C-alpha positions as MATLAB code, in Angstrom:
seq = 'XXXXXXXXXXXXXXXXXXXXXXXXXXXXXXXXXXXXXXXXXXXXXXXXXXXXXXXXXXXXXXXXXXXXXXXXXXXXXXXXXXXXXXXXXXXXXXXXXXXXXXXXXXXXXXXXXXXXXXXXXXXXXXXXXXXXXXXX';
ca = [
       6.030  -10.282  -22.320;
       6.856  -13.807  -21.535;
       9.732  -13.572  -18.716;
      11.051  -16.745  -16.933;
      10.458  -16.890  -12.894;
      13.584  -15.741  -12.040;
      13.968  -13.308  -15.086;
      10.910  -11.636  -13.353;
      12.447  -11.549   -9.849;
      15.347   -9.971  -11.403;
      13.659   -7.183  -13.234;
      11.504   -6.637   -9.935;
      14.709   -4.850   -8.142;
      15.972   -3.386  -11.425;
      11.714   -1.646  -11.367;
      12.511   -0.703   -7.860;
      14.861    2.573   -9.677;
      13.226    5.906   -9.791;
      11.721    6.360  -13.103;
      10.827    2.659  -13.280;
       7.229    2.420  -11.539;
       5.387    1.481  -14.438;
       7.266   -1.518  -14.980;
       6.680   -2.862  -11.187;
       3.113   -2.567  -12.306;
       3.664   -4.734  -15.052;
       5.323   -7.317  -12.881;
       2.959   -7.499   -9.803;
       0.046   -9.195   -9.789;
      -3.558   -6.999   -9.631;
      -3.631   -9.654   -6.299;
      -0.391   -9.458   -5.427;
       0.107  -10.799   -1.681;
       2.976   -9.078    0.418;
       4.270  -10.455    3.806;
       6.097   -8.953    6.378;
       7.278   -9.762    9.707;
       5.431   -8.319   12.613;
       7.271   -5.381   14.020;
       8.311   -4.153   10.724;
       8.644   -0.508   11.097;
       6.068    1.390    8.624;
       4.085   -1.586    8.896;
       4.015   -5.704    9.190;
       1.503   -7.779    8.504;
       0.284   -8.614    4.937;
      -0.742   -6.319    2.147;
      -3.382   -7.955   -0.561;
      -3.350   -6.241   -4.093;
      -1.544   -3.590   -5.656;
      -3.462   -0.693   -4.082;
      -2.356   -2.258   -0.586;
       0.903   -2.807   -2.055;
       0.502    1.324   -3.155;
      -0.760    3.161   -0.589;
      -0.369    1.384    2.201;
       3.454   -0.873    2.120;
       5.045    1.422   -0.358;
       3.592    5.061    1.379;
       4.801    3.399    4.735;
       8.161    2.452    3.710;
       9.298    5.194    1.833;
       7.901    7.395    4.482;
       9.980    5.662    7.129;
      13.244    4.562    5.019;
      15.458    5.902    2.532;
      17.057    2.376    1.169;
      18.048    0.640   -1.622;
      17.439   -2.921   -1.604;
      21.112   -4.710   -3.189;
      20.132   -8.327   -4.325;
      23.270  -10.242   -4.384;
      21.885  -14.520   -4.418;
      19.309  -15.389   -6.866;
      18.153  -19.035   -6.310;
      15.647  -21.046   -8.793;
      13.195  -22.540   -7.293;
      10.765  -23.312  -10.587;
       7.775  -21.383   -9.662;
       9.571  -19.668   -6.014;
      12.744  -18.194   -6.098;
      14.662  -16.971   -3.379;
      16.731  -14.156   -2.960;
      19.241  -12.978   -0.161;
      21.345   -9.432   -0.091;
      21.262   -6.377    1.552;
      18.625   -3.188    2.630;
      21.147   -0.256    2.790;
      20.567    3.841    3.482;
      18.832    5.249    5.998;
      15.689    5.743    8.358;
      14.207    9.042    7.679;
      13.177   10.005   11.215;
      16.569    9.643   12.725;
      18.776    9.770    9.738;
      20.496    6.878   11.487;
      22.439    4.412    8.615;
      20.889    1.064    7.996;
      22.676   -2.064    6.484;
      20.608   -5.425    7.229;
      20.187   -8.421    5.121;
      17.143   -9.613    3.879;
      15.667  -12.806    2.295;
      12.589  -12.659   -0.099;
      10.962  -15.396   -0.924;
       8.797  -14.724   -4.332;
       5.964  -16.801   -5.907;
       5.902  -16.448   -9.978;
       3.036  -17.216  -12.280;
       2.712  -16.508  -15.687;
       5.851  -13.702  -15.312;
       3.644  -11.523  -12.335;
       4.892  -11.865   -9.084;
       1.915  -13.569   -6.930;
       3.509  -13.361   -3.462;
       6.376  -11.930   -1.646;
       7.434  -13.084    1.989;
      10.084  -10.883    3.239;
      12.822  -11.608    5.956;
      14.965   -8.998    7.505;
      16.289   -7.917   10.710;
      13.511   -6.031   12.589;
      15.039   -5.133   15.716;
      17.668   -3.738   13.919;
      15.446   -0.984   11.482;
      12.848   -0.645   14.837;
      16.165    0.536   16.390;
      17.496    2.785   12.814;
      14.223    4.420   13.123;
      14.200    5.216   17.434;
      11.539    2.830   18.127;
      13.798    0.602   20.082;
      16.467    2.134   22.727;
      19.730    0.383   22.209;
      20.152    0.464   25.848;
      19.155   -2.691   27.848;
];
């Protein structure tokens, strides 16, 4: 399967549908490198390789959030693309609603995603989940 870069970013959130896994697998990388902000809740920092992408980013997020990521800006960027939209459901531990924008910035060789640096509003999901007080 020979997909362009940004034909690969886009069938990375179309994977992210139940039922889909096995095509994320196709698209990542074995050494796929995830990013994420410190103070993510579930877990910032960076994941190296799909089993870190697996067990440890995928467990932790789906353990802590109930979302759907809505990509709405797809810009080409040859080999990294960028894309902006929105994180919307819920954290799981509060069942408060969550509706946050996020920017992903993906590295593409060969049609596998290499890297992912992901941008979102921390304070905001800390606060979704109860692990900030809204109060000042």
């Amino acid at each position: 399967m020979h997909l362009s870069p940004l034909q690969t970013v886009h069938w990375y959130y179309d994977s992210l549908a139940p039922g889909r896994r096995a095509e994320l697998m196709d698209l990542l990388d074995p050494h796929v490198v995830l990013e994420l902000p410190d103070g993510f809740p579930g877990g910032g920092g960076t994941y190296v390789g799909l089993k870190a992408y697996l067990e440890e980013f995928l467990y932790n997020f789906y353990g802590t959030f109930d979302l759907e990521l809505r990509p709405s800006e797809f810009y080409d960027a040859g080999d990294n693309d960028v894309v902006l939209g929105r994180a919307q459901g819920h954290a799981i531990p509060s069942g408060v609603g969550v509706d946050v924008p996020f920017a992903h910035i993906w590295t593409i060789r060969h049609s596998h995603l290499v890297r992912c640096r992901m941008f979102t509003d921390t304070a905001c999901l800390c606060q979704a989940v109860g692990a900030l007080s809204s109060n000042p």
